[in-house]
PDB file of C-alpha atoms in Angstrom:
ATOM      1  CA  MET A 141      71.274  34.812  96.266  1.00 43.00           C
ATOM      2  CA  THR A 142      69.745  37.484  98.411  1.00 44.00           C
ATOM      3  CA  ALA A 143      70.112  41.094  97.293  1.00 44.00           C
ATOM      4  CA  GLY A 144      71.582  43.610  99.754  1.00 43.00           C
ATOM      5  CA  ALA A 145      71.276  47.380  99.993  1.00 43.00           C
ATOM      6  CA  GLU A 146      71.021  49.317  96.707  1.00 45.00           C
ATOM      7  CA  GLY A 147      70.164  46.082  94.956  1.00 45.00           C
ATOM      8  CA  ALA A 148      73.734  44.706  95.202  1.00 46.00           C
ATOM      9  CA  PRO A 149      74.357  41.037  95.957  1.00 47.00           C
ATOM     10  CA  ALA A 150      74.668  40.246  99.639  1.00 47.00           C
ATOM     11  CA  GLY A 151      78.220  38.962  99.286  1.00 46.00           C
ATOM     12  CA  VAL A 152      79.398  42.119  97.596  1.00 43.00           C
ATOM     13  CA  ALA A 153      77.699  44.276 100.181  1.00 44.00           C
ATOM     14  CA  LYS A 154      79.309  42.296 102.982  1.00 43.00           C
ATOM     15  CA  ALA A 155      82.732  42.502 101.365  1.00 43.00           C
ATOM     16  CA  THR A 156      82.351  46.242 100.983  1.00 45.00           C
ATOM     17  CA  ALA A 157      81.333  46.661 104.599  1.00 44.00           C
ATOM     18  CA  THR A 158      84.251  44.653 105.923  1.00 46.00           C
ATOM     19  CA  GLY A 159      86.806  46.164 103.576  1.00 46.00           C
ATOM     20  CA  VAL A 160      87.580  42.890 101.798  1.00 45.00           C
ATOM     21  CA  GLY A 161      88.641  43.440  98.199  1.00 45.00           C
ATOM     22  CA  THR A 162      88.615  47.200  98.514  1.00 45.00           C
ATOM     23  CA  GLY A 163      92.239  47.810  99.499  1.00 44.00           C
ATOM     24  CA  GLN A 164      91.391  49.379 102.859  1.00 46.00           C
ATOM     25  CA  GLU A 165      90.959  48.298 106.443  1.00 44.00           C
ATOM     26  CA  PRO A 166      87.510  47.989 107.960  1.00 45.00           C
ATOM     27  CA  GLY A 167      86.294  51.257 109.369  1.00 45.00           C
ATOM     28  CA  SER A 168      88.829  53.372 107.497  1.00 46.00           C
ATOM     29  CA  GLY A 169      87.596  56.716 106.181  1.00 47.00           C
ATOM     30  CA  GLY A 170      88.917  56.470 102.616  1.00 48.00           C
ATOM     31  CA  PRO A 171      91.492  54.951 100.310  1.00 48.00           C
ATOM     32  CA  GLU A 172      95.101  54.513 101.289  1.00 46.00           C
ATOM     33  CA  PRO A 173      97.324  57.491 100.407  1.00 46.00           C
ATOM     34  CA  GLY A 174      99.219  55.365  97.932  1.00 45.00           C
ATOM     35  CA  GLY A 175      97.093  56.344  94.956  1.00 46.00           C
ATOM     36  CA  THR A 176      97.620  59.245  92.630  1.00 46.00           C
ATOM     37  CA  GLY A 177      95.027  61.416  94.326  1.00 45.00           C
ATOM     38  CA  GLY A 178      96.547  60.701  97.735  1.00 46.00           C
ATOM     39  CA  ILE A 179     100.040  61.727  96.555  1.00 47.00           C
ATOM     40  CA  LYS A 180      98.764  65.027  95.183  1.00 48.00           C
ATOM     41  CA  ARG A 181      96.933  65.802  98.388  1.00 52.00           C
ATOM     42  CA  GLY A 182      99.969  64.852 100.448  1.00 63.00           C
ATOM     43  CA  VAL A 183     102.321  67.167  98.512  1.00 63.00           C
ATOM     44  CA  ALA A 184      99.825  70.030  98.610  1.00 54.00           C
ATOM     45  CA  SER A 185      99.309  69.534 102.333  1.00 61.00           C
ATOM     46  CA  ARG A 186     103.032  69.619 102.989  1.00 64.00           C
ATOM     47  CA  ILE A 187     103.442  72.793 100.926  1.00 59.00           C
ATOM     48  CA  VAL A 188     100.591  74.503 102.769  1.00 55.00           C
ATOM     49  CA  ALA A 189     101.986  73.375 106.119  1.00 61.00           C
ATOM     50  CA  ARG A 190     105.420  74.743 105.321  1.00 59.00           C
ATOM     51  CA  THR A 191     104.103  78.193 104.342  1.00 58.00           C
ATOM     52  CA  GLY A 192     103.682  79.023 108.010  1.00 56.00           C
ATOM     53  CA  GLY A 193     107.126  77.874 109.067  1.00 61.00           C
ATOM     54  CA  GLY A 194     110.183  79.817 110.013  1.00 70.00           C
ATOM     55  CA  ALA A 195     111.899  79.225 106.676  1.00 74.00           C
ATOM     56  CA  VAL A 196     109.166  81.128 104.850  1.00 74.00           C
ATOM     57  CA  ALA A 197     109.365  83.977 107.366  1.00 78.00           C
ATOM     58  CA  VAL A 198     113.102  84.239 106.811  1.00 82.00           C
ATOM     59  CA  GLY A 199     112.549  84.196 103.055  1.00 82.00           C
ATOM     60  CA  LEU A 200     109.998  87.021 103.282  1.00 81.00           C
ATOM     61  CA  VAL A 201     112.404  89.087 105.370  1.00 84.00           C
ATOM     62  CA  LEU A 202     115.124  88.585 102.765  1.00 87.00           C
ATOM     63  CA  VAL A 203     112.745  89.624  99.973  1.00 88.00           C
ATOM     64  CA  ALA A 204     111.767  92.747 101.935  1.00 83.00           C
ATOM     65  CA  LEU A 205     115.419  93.649 102.500  1.00 85.00           C
ATOM     66  CA  PHE A 206     116.184  93.098  98.818  1.00 87.00           C
ATOM     67  CA  TRP A 207     113.239  95.332  97.877  1.00 84.00           C
ATOM     68  CA  LEU A 208     114.421  98.081 100.245  1.00 84.00           C
ATOM     69  CA  MET A 209     118.026  97.929  99.053  1.00 87.00           C
ATOM     70  CA  PRO A 210     117.615 100.530  96.245  1.00 85.00           C
ATOM     71  CA  THR A 211     116.003 102.912  98.723  1.00 85.00           C
ATOM     72  CA  PHE A 212     118.851 102.451 101.171  1.00 87.00           C
ATOM     73  CA  GLY A 213     121.375 102.892  98.360  1.00 86.00           C
ATOM     74  CA  LEU A 214     119.691 106.147  97.333  1.00 85.00           C
ATOM     75  CA  LEU A 215     119.829 107.386 100.917  1.00 87.00           C
ATOM     76  CA  VAL A 216     123.536 106.578 101.223  1.00 87.00           C
ATOM     77  CA  SER A 217     124.248 108.204  97.836  1.00 85.00           C
ATOM     78  CA  SER A 218     122.472 111.352  98.954  1.00 85.00           C
ATOM     79  CA  LEU A 219     124.790 111.515 101.989  1.00 86.00           C
ATOM     80  CA  ARG A 220     128.059 111.075 100.053  1.00 86.00           C
ATOM     81  CA  PRO A 221     130.085 113.823  98.331  1.00 84.00           C
ATOM     82  CA  PRO A 222     129.484 114.051  94.567  1.00 80.00           C
ATOM     83  CA  LYS A 223     133.100 113.156  93.785  1.00 79.00           C
ATOM     84  CA  GLU A 224     132.896 109.926  95.773  1.00 81.00           C
ATOM     85  CA  THR A 225     129.521 109.016  94.279  1.00 77.00           C
ATOM     86  CA  SER A 226     130.801 109.418  90.723  1.00 75.00           C
ATOM     87  CA  THR A 227     133.906 107.275  91.294  1.00 77.00           C
ATOM     88  CA  SER A 228     132.664 104.406  93.510  1.00 78.00           C
ATOM     89  CA  GLY A 229     129.556 102.578  94.600  1.00 78.00           C
ATOM     90  CA  TRP A 230     127.461 103.509  97.595  1.00 82.00           C
ATOM     91  CA  TRP A 231     128.468 100.327  99.472  1.00 84.00           C
ATOM     92  CA  LYS A 232     131.962 101.769  99.942  1.00 81.00           C
ATOM     93  CA  VAL A 233     130.550 103.808 102.794  1.00 82.00           C
ATOM     94  CA  PHE A 234     130.740 100.711 104.999  1.00 82.00           C
ATOM     95  CA  SER A 235     134.535 100.700 104.712  1.00 80.00           C
ATOM     96  CA  GLU A 236     134.816 104.513 104.796  1.00 79.00           C
ATOM     97  CA  PRO A 237     131.972 105.854 106.973  1.00 80.00           C
ATOM     98  CA  GLY A 238     133.648 109.259 107.095  1.00 78.00           C
ATOM     99  CA  GLN A 239     132.161 109.950 103.642  1.00 81.00           C
ATOM    100  CA  ILE A 240     128.747 110.639 105.144  1.00 84.00           C
ATOM    101  CA  THR A 241     127.935 114.350 105.078  1.00 83.00           C
ATOM    102  CA  TRP A 242     124.862 116.591 105.113  1.00 86.00           C
ATOM    103  CA  THR A 243     126.300 118.982 102.535  1.00 84.00           C
ATOM    104  CA  ASN A 244     124.020 117.733  99.748  1.00 84.00           C
ATOM    105  CA  TYR A 245     120.902 118.379 101.833  1.00 87.00           C
ATOM    106  CA  ASP A 246     122.158 121.815 102.779  1.00 86.00           C
ATOM    107  CA  LYS A 247     122.492 122.606  99.068  1.00 84.00           C
ATOM    108  CA  LEU A 248     119.044 121.164  98.408  1.00 85.00           C
ATOM    109  CA  LEU A 249     117.379 123.235 101.116  1.00 85.00           C
ATOM    110  CA  SER A 250     119.122 126.377  99.851  1.00 85.00           C
ATOM    111  CA  ASN A 251     118.058 125.680  96.263  1.00 84.00           C
ATOM    112  CA  ASP A 252     115.034 127.924  95.656  1.00 86.00           C
ATOM    113  CA  ASP A 253     113.904 126.063  92.549  1.00 86.00           C
ATOM    114  CA  MET A 254     113.861 122.663  94.272  1.00 88.00           C
ATOM    115  CA  MET A 255     112.104 123.964  97.373  1.00 90.00           C
ATOM    116  CA  ARG A 256     109.484 125.723  95.267  1.00 92.00           C
ATOM    117  CA  ALA A 257     108.959 122.506  93.318  1.00 92.00           C
ATOM    118  CA  PHE A 258     108.611 120.534  96.562  1.00 92.00           C
ATOM    119  CA  PHE A 259     105.880 122.806  97.866  1.00 94.00           C
ATOM    120  CA  ASN A 260     104.222 122.865  94.433  1.00 94.00           C
ATOM    121  CA  THR A 261     104.025 119.075  94.666  1.00 95.00           C
ATOM    122  CA  ILE A 262     102.233 119.408  97.995  1.00 94.00           C
ATOM    123  CA  TRP A 263      99.826 122.052  96.646  1.00 95.00           C
ATOM    124  CA  ILE A 264      99.016 119.743  93.741  1.00 95.00           C
ATOM    125  CA  THR A 265      98.827 116.397  95.536  1.00 95.00           C
ATOM    126  CA  VAL A 266      96.888 117.268  98.690  1.00 95.00           C
ATOM    127  CA  PRO A 267      93.941 119.047  96.999  1.00 96.00           C
ATOM    128  CA  SER A 268      93.803 116.423  94.247  1.00 96.00           C
ATOM    129  CA  THR A 269      93.565 113.652  96.833  1.00 95.00           C
ATOM    130  CA  LEU A 270      91.056 115.366  99.123  1.00 96.00           C
ATOM    131  CA  LEU A 271      88.758 116.459  96.290  1.00 96.00           C
ATOM    132  CA  VAL A 272      88.718 112.983  94.754  1.00 96.00           C
ATOM    133  CA  ILE A 273      87.885 111.442  98.133  1.00 95.00           C
ATOM    134  CA  LEU A 274      85.128 113.947  98.907  1.00 94.00           C
ATOM    135  CA  ILE A 275      83.453 114.066  95.488  1.00 95.00           C
ATOM    136  CA  GLY A 276      83.972 110.360  94.833  1.00 94.00           C
ATOM    137  CA  SER A 277      82.499 109.287  98.178  1.00 94.00           C
ATOM    138  CA  LEU A 278      79.451 111.520  97.730  1.00 94.00           C
ATOM    139  CA  ALA A 279      78.840 110.156  94.237  1.00 94.00           C
ATOM    140  CA  ALA A 280      79.429 106.586  95.423  1.00 94.00           C
ATOM    141  CA  TYR A 281      76.847 107.005  98.190  1.00 93.00           C
ATOM    142  CA  ALA A 282      74.343 108.330  95.676  1.00 93.00           C
ATOM    143  CA  PHE A 283      74.919 105.423  93.281  1.00 93.00           C
ATOM    144  CA  ALA A 284      74.741 102.875  96.100  1.00 91.00           C
ATOM    145  CA  TRP A 285      71.766 104.012  98.196  1.00 91.00           C
ATOM    146  CA  LEU A 286      69.815 106.795  96.483  1.00 89.00           C
ATOM    147  CA  GLU A 287      67.114 106.186  93.926  1.00 88.00           C
ATOM    148  CA  PHE A 288      66.997 108.542  90.948  1.00 88.00           C
ATOM    149  CA  PRO A 289      66.204 108.155  87.240  1.00 90.00           C
ATOM    150  CA  GLY A 290      69.038 106.747  85.142  1.00 89.00           C
ATOM    151  CA  ARG A 291      71.196 105.802  88.120  1.00 90.00           C
ATOM    152  CA  ASP A 292      72.408 102.486  86.706  1.00 89.00           C
ATOM    153  CA  TRP A 293      73.119 103.954  83.259  1.00 93.00           C
ATOM    154  CA  LEU A 294      75.109 106.806  84.778  1.00 93.00           C
ATOM    155  CA  PHE A 295      77.117 104.358  86.838  1.00 92.00           C
ATOM    156  CA  LEU A 296      77.871 102.299  83.725  1.00 92.00           C
ATOM    157  CA  ILE A 297      79.102 105.469  82.014  1.00 93.00           C
ATOM    158  CA  VAL A 298      81.374 106.209  84.979  1.00 91.00           C
ATOM    159  CA  VAL A 299      82.744 102.664  84.866  1.00 89.00           C
ATOM    160  CA  GLY A 300      83.295 103.032  81.121  1.00 91.00           C
ATOM    161  CA  LEU A 301      85.453 106.098  81.747  1.00 90.00           C
ATOM    162  CA  LEU A 302      87.976 103.849  83.491  1.00 90.00           C
ATOM    163  CA  VAL A 303      89.199 102.574  80.127  1.00 88.00           C
ATOM    164  CA  VAL A 304      89.872 106.060  78.732  1.00 87.00           C
ATOM    165  CA  PRO A 305      93.669 106.581  78.715  1.00 88.00           C
ATOM    166  CA  VAL A 306      95.134 109.870  79.829  1.00 89.00           C
ATOM    167  CA  GLN A 307      96.940 110.351  76.516  1.00 88.00           C
ATOM    168  CA  VAL A 308      93.647 110.561  74.624  1.00 89.00           C
ATOM    169  CA  ALA A 309      92.610 113.675  76.549  1.00 89.00           C
ATOM    170  CA  LEU A 310      95.875 115.596  76.360  1.00 91.00           C
ATOM    171  CA  ILE A 311      95.102 117.528  73.152  1.00 90.00           C
ATOM    172  CA  PRO A 312      91.412 118.307  73.907  1.00 91.00           C
ATOM    173  CA  ILE A 313      92.229 119.420  77.437  1.00 92.00           C
ATOM    174  CA  SER A 314      95.112 121.503  76.100  1.00 90.00           C
ATOM    175  CA  LYS A 315      92.715 123.374  73.819  1.00 90.00           C
ATOM    176  CA  LEU A 316      90.279 123.867  76.700  1.00 91.00           C
ATOM    177  CA  TYR A 317      93.015 125.123  79.011  1.00 91.00           C
ATOM    178  CA  GLY A 318      94.234 127.485  76.314  1.00 89.00           C
ATOM    179  CA  GLU A 319      90.767 129.030  76.062  1.00 90.00           C
ATOM    180  CA  THR A 320      90.308 129.308  79.829  1.00 91.00           C
ATOM    181  CA  ASN A 321      93.849 130.452  80.706  1.00 89.00           C
ATOM    182  CA  LEU A 322      94.535 127.418  82.901  1.00 90.00           C
ATOM    183  CA  PHE A 323      97.881 126.592  81.306  1.00 88.00           C
ATOM    184  CA  GLY A 324     100.819 126.918  83.663  1.00 88.00           C
ATOM    185  CA  THR A 325      98.702 126.965  86.832  1.00 91.00           C
ATOM    186  CA  ILE A 326      98.523 124.610  89.776  1.00 93.00           C
ATOM    187  CA  PHE A 327      94.726 124.708  89.596  1.00 94.00           C
ATOM    188  CA  GLY A 328      94.817 123.352  86.042  1.00 93.00           C
ATOM    189  CA  VAL A 329      96.999 120.403  87.072  1.00 94.00           C
ATOM    190  CA  VAL A 330      94.779 119.694  90.089  1.00 95.00           C
ATOM    191  CA  LEU A 331      91.644 119.828  87.942  1.00 95.00           C
ATOM    192  CA  PHE A 332      93.094 117.296  85.501  1.00 95.00           C
ATOM    193  CA  HIS A 333      94.051 114.864  88.268  1.00 95.00           C
ATOM    194  CA  VAL A 334      90.644 115.165  89.918  1.00 95.00           C
ATOM    195  CA  ALA A 335      88.806 114.535  86.653  1.00 93.00           C
ATOM    196  CA  PHE A 336      90.766 111.378  85.877  1.00 93.00           C
ATOM    197  CA  GLY A 337      90.770 110.132  89.460  1.00 94.00           C
ATOM    198  CA  LEU A 338      87.015 110.292  89.991  1.00 94.00           C
ATOM    199  CA  PRO A 339      85.921 107.279  87.861  1.00 94.00           C
ATOM    200  CA  PHE A 340      88.103 104.871  89.819  1.00 93.00           C
ATOM    201  CA  ALA A 341      87.084 106.493  93.103  1.00 94.00           C
ATOM    202  CA  VAL A 342      83.366 106.177  92.366  1.00 94.00           C
ATOM    203  CA  PHE A 343      83.764 102.587  91.176  1.00 93.00           C
ATOM    204  CA  LEU A 344      85.772 101.523  94.234  1.00 90.00           C
ATOM    205  CA  LEU A 345      83.716 103.293  96.897  1.00 92.00           C
ATOM    206  CA  ARG A 346      80.321 102.486  95.400  1.00 92.00           C
ATOM    207  CA  ASN A 347      81.023  98.755  95.545  1.00 89.00           C
ATOM    208  CA  TYR A 348      82.207  99.093  99.139  1.00 89.00           C
ATOM    209  CA  PHE A 349      79.292 101.273 100.271  1.00 91.00           C
ATOM    210  CA  ALA A 350      76.785  98.872  98.704  1.00 89.00           C
ATOM    211  CA  GLY A 351      77.989  96.169 101.098  1.00 87.00           C
ATOM    212  CA  ILE A 352      77.044  98.182 104.200  1.00 87.00           C
ATOM    213  CA  PRO A 353      73.976  96.624 105.918  1.00 88.00           C
ATOM    214  CA  LYS A 354      70.798  98.375 104.918  1.00 88.00           C
ATOM    215  CA  ASP A 355      69.424  98.099 108.450  1.00 89.00           C
ATOM    216  CA  LEU A 356      71.949 100.662 109.674  1.00 88.00           C
ATOM    217  CA  LEU A 357      70.767 103.240 107.159  1.00 88.00           C
ATOM    218  CA  GLU A 358      67.108 102.535 107.898  1.00 88.00           C
ATOM    219  CA  ALA A 359      67.736 102.888 111.628  1.00 90.00           C
ATOM    220  CA  ALA A 360      69.439 106.240 111.019  1.00 88.00           C
ATOM    221  CA  ARG A 361      66.483 107.442 108.935  1.00 88.00           C
ATOM    222  CA  MET A 362      64.039 106.360 111.639  1.00 89.00           C
ATOM    223  CA  ASP A 363      66.012 108.530 114.052  1.00 86.00           C
ATOM    224  CA  GLY A 364      65.442 111.515 111.778  1.00 85.00           C
ATOM    225  CA  GLY A 365      68.763 111.524 109.979  1.00 82.00           C
ATOM    226  CA  THR A 366      68.991 113.164 106.573  1.00 88.00           C
ATOM    227  CA  ASP A 367      71.081 111.856 103.694  1.00 86.00           C
ATOM    228  CA  LEU A 368      73.965 114.135 104.630  1.00 88.00           C
ATOM    229  CA  THR A 369      73.757 113.025 108.252  1.00 89.00           C
ATOM    230  CA  ILE A 370      73.780 109.368 107.220  1.00 90.00           C
ATOM    231  CA  PHE A 371      76.686 110.007 104.876  1.00 91.00           C
ATOM    232  CA  PHE A 372      78.904 111.753 107.421  1.00 90.00           C
ATOM    233  CA  ARG A 373      77.948 109.742 110.525  1.00 89.00           C
ATOM    234  CA  VAL A 374      77.348 106.259 109.118  1.00 89.00           C
ATOM    235  CA  ILE A 375      78.860 105.824 105.660  1.00 91.00           C
ATOM    236  CA  LEU A 376      82.173 107.602 106.187  1.00 89.00           C
ATOM    237  CA  PRO A 377      83.118 105.877 109.472  1.00 88.00           C
ATOM    238  CA  LEU A 378      82.217 102.443 108.110  1.00 88.00           C
ATOM    239  CA  GLY A 379      83.883 103.139 104.777  1.00 89.00           C
ATOM    240  CA  LEU A 380      87.143 104.404 106.266  1.00 87.00           C
ATOM    241  CA  PRO A 381      89.244 101.389 105.099  1.00 86.00           C
ATOM    242  CA  ALA A 382      88.151 101.818 101.475  1.00 89.00           C
ATOM    243  CA  ILE A 383      88.551 105.599 101.657  1.00 91.00           C
ATOM    244  CA  ALA A 384      92.052 105.236 103.096  1.00 89.00           C
ATOM    245  CA  SER A 385      92.990 102.811 100.322  1.00 87.00           C
ATOM    246  CA  LEU A 386      91.685 105.242  97.718  1.00 91.00           C
ATOM    247  CA  GLY A 387      93.593 108.089  99.349  1.00 91.00           C
ATOM    248  CA  ILE A 388      96.856 106.146  99.228  1.00 90.00           C
ATOM    249  CA  PHE A 389      96.384 105.241  95.569  1.00 90.00           C
ATOM    250  CA  GLN A 390      95.466 108.785  94.556  1.00 93.00           C
ATOM    251  CA  PHE A 391      98.284 110.346  96.578  1.00 94.00           C
ATOM    252  CA  LEU A 392     100.899 108.067  95.032  1.00 91.00           C
ATOM    253  CA  TRP A 393      99.589 108.587  91.496  1.00 92.00           C
ATOM    254  CA  VAL A 394      99.595 112.369  91.743  1.00 95.00           C
ATOM    255  CA  TRP A 395     102.842 112.676  93.714  1.00 94.00           C
ATOM    256  CA  ASN A 396     104.796 110.552  91.223  1.00 91.00           C
ATOM    257  CA  ASP A 397     103.208 112.036  88.097  1.00 92.00           C
ATOM    258  CA  MET A 398     105.415 113.817  85.613  1.00 90.00           C
ATOM    259  CA  LEU A 399     103.502 113.624  82.310  1.00 91.00           C
ATOM    260  CA  ILE A 400     100.595 115.867  83.288  1.00 93.00           C
ATOM    261  CA  ALA A 401     102.775 118.359  85.139  1.00 91.00           C
ATOM    262  CA  LEU A 402     105.278 118.445  82.293  1.00 90.00           C
ATOM    263  CA  ILE A 403     102.503 119.460  79.870  1.00 91.00           C
ATOM    264  CA  TYR A 404     100.230 121.719  81.922  1.00 92.00           C
ATOM    265  CA  ALA A 405     102.588 123.284  84.499  1.00 90.00           C
ATOM    266  CA  ASP A 406     105.129 126.017  83.863  1.00 89.00           C
ATOM    267  CA  THR A 407     108.391 126.692  85.699  1.00 85.00           C
ATOM    268  CA  ASP A 408     106.721 128.407  88.647  1.00 88.00           C
ATOM    269  CA  SER A 409     104.102 125.672  89.149  1.00 90.00           C
ATOM    270  CA  ALA A 410     106.180 122.596  88.254  1.00 91.00           C
ATOM    271  CA  PRO A 411     106.275 119.787  90.848  1.00 93.00           C
ATOM    272  CA  LEU A 412     109.317 117.957  92.146  1.00 91.00           C
ATOM    273  CA  THR A 413     109.342 115.313  89.410  1.00 90.00           C
ATOM    274  CA  VAL A 414     109.687 117.951  86.690  1.00 90.00           C
ATOM    275  CA  ALA A 415     112.287 119.867  88.692  1.00 88.00           C
ATOM    276  CA  LEU A 416     114.406 116.728  89.123  1.00 85.00           C
ATOM    277  CA  GLN A 417     114.185 116.019  85.416  1.00 84.00           C
ATOM    278  CA  SER A 418     115.333 119.542  84.608  1.00 81.00           C
ATOM    279  CA  GLN A 419     118.418 119.081  86.831  1.00 76.00           C
ATOM    280  CA  THR A 420     119.878 116.488  84.490  1.00 72.00           C
ATOM    281  CA  ARG A 421     122.909 117.934  82.732  1.00 58.00           C
ATOM    282  CA  ALA A 422     124.140 117.236  79.213  1.00 45.00           C
ATOM    283  CA  PHE A 423     127.178 115.182  80.222  1.00 44.00           C
ATOM    284  CA  GLY A 424     126.042 113.614  83.462  1.00 54.00           C
ATOM    285  CA  ALA A 425     123.643 113.766  86.346  1.00 59.00           C
ATOM    286  CA  ASN A 426     123.676 116.583  88.851  1.00 74.00           C
ATOM    287  CA  ILE A 427     124.039 114.013  91.599  1.00 75.00           C
ATOM    288  CA  ASP A 428     124.553 116.460  94.469  1.00 76.00           C
ATOM    289  CA  VAL A 429     120.999 117.752  93.843  1.00 80.00           C
ATOM    290  CA  LEU A 430     119.368 114.726  92.239  1.00 82.00           C
ATOM    291  CA  ALA A 431     120.205 112.213  94.980  1.00 83.00           C
ATOM    292  CA  PRO A 432     118.786 114.139  97.962  1.00 87.00           C
ATOM    293  CA  GLY A 433     115.909 115.457  95.841  1.00 87.00           C
ATOM    294  CA  ALA A 434     115.003 111.967  94.668  1.00 85.00           C
ATOM    295  CA  PHE A 435     115.132 110.621  98.211  1.00 87.00           C
ATOM    296  CA  LEU A 436     112.945 113.508  99.407  1.00 87.00           C
ATOM    297  CA  SER A 437     110.491 112.690  96.645  1.00 87.00           C
ATOM    298  CA  LEU A 438     110.563 109.031  97.669  1.00 87.00           C
ATOM    299  CA  ILE A 439     110.345 109.263 101.441  1.00 87.00           C
ATOM    300  CA  VAL A 440     107.101 111.251 101.574  1.00 88.00           C
ATOM    301  CA  PRO A 441     104.969 108.603  99.762  1.00 87.00           C
ATOM    302  CA  LEU A 442     106.577 105.907 101.909  1.00 84.00           C
ATOM    303  CA  MET A 443     105.630 107.790 105.061  1.00 87.00           C
ATOM    304  CA  VAL A 444     102.059 108.202 103.846  1.00 85.00           C
ATOM    305  CA  PHE A 445     101.791 104.522 102.959  1.00 82.00           C
ATOM    306  CA  PHE A 446     103.140 103.255 106.283  1.00 82.00           C
ATOM    307  CA  ALA A 447     101.007 105.749 108.207  1.00 81.00           C
ATOM    308  CA  PHE A 448      97.802 104.386 106.630  1.00 77.00           C
ATOM    309  CA  GLN A 449      98.986 100.800 106.140  1.00 73.00           C
ATOM    310  CA  ARG A 450      96.483  99.381 108.623  1.00 73.00           C
ATOM    311  CA  TYR A 451      93.529 100.944 106.808  1.00 69.00           C
ATOM    312  CA  PHE A 452      94.979  99.941 103.458  1.00 64.00           C
ATOM    313  CA  VAL A 453      95.106  96.262 104.452  1.00 62.00           C
ATOM    314  CA  GLN A 454      91.572  96.454 105.850  1.00 61.00           C
ATOM    315  CA  GLY A 455      90.336  97.943 102.586  1.00 55.00           C
ATOM    316  CA  VAL A 456      92.022  95.248 100.510  1.00 53.00           C
ATOM    317  CA  MET A 457      90.649  92.427 102.697  1.00 54.00           C
ATOM    318  CA  ALA A 458      87.170  93.893 103.123  1.00 53.00           C
ATOM    319  CA  GLY A 459      85.761  92.141 100.087  1.00 45.00           C
ATOM    320  CA  ALA A 460      87.190  88.767 101.082  1.00 41.00           C
ATOM    321  CA  VAL A 461      86.015  88.498 104.695  1.00 43.00           C
ATOM    322  CA  LYS A 462      82.584  89.394 105.933  1.00 42.00           C
TER     323      LYS A 462
END
């Protein structure tokens, strides 16, 4: 018997070539989809194919509406009289639309304590976000593209600071603030947020900046650009998606914070979260102030997020697509 290719008998080789005894037709590309592997691939293919259909789109819309329902309920509650809110649910407004009134917001705008807290929140959040972006991006550029002794060890120390919880630093920082008279000041709250926001900012931006092509930086240096010129004219424009993502995260963290402000801010420098908490009465909630105040505290972060949503998505996807 003559041996065929790969040392197999000629008959076996011929049977394989013609598909005889193999369970498949001649010229077919693989086994019939009746086996176990074929069934698994068929089910997976159908699932993947259906993810782009209209049913999935409808399902996502329903999930989005369900997620937005508490926000809509809070808005309706803030527009209803306190008596109606305490005796019935917010959905009753659909049967009695005459309940809607702007009286609660008039009271909120005329409440000096709430308005002072609202502006205190802005004075705390905006500087905390801008300083973290500025200092963090400068440090990230240095760790990514500048050569200096101990650079890698310093970066490892910065990364290690990510695991330090805020609660660990409350007592030491309290002693430091007591010695430097920073208790009860907006600057003290801002300084705390900046210090604990920088490790994440440096870690995030350094990894993004390191992915920028080196040829762009070398071309800028050949044109006579200094490090500051390269940073402001090359790094910042290319790193805008990551910077916008960092800004959204930092803004939301600081705006919604209550622990740090509750400890380090006094009545005159307290943000909106602390002011809303102080409005809670002994035998019930001060709903005529809490509802519009809570919605005011909620709508600003939502506006910031949707305003920078495009950059946020680009920053999230930047590491996945080159």
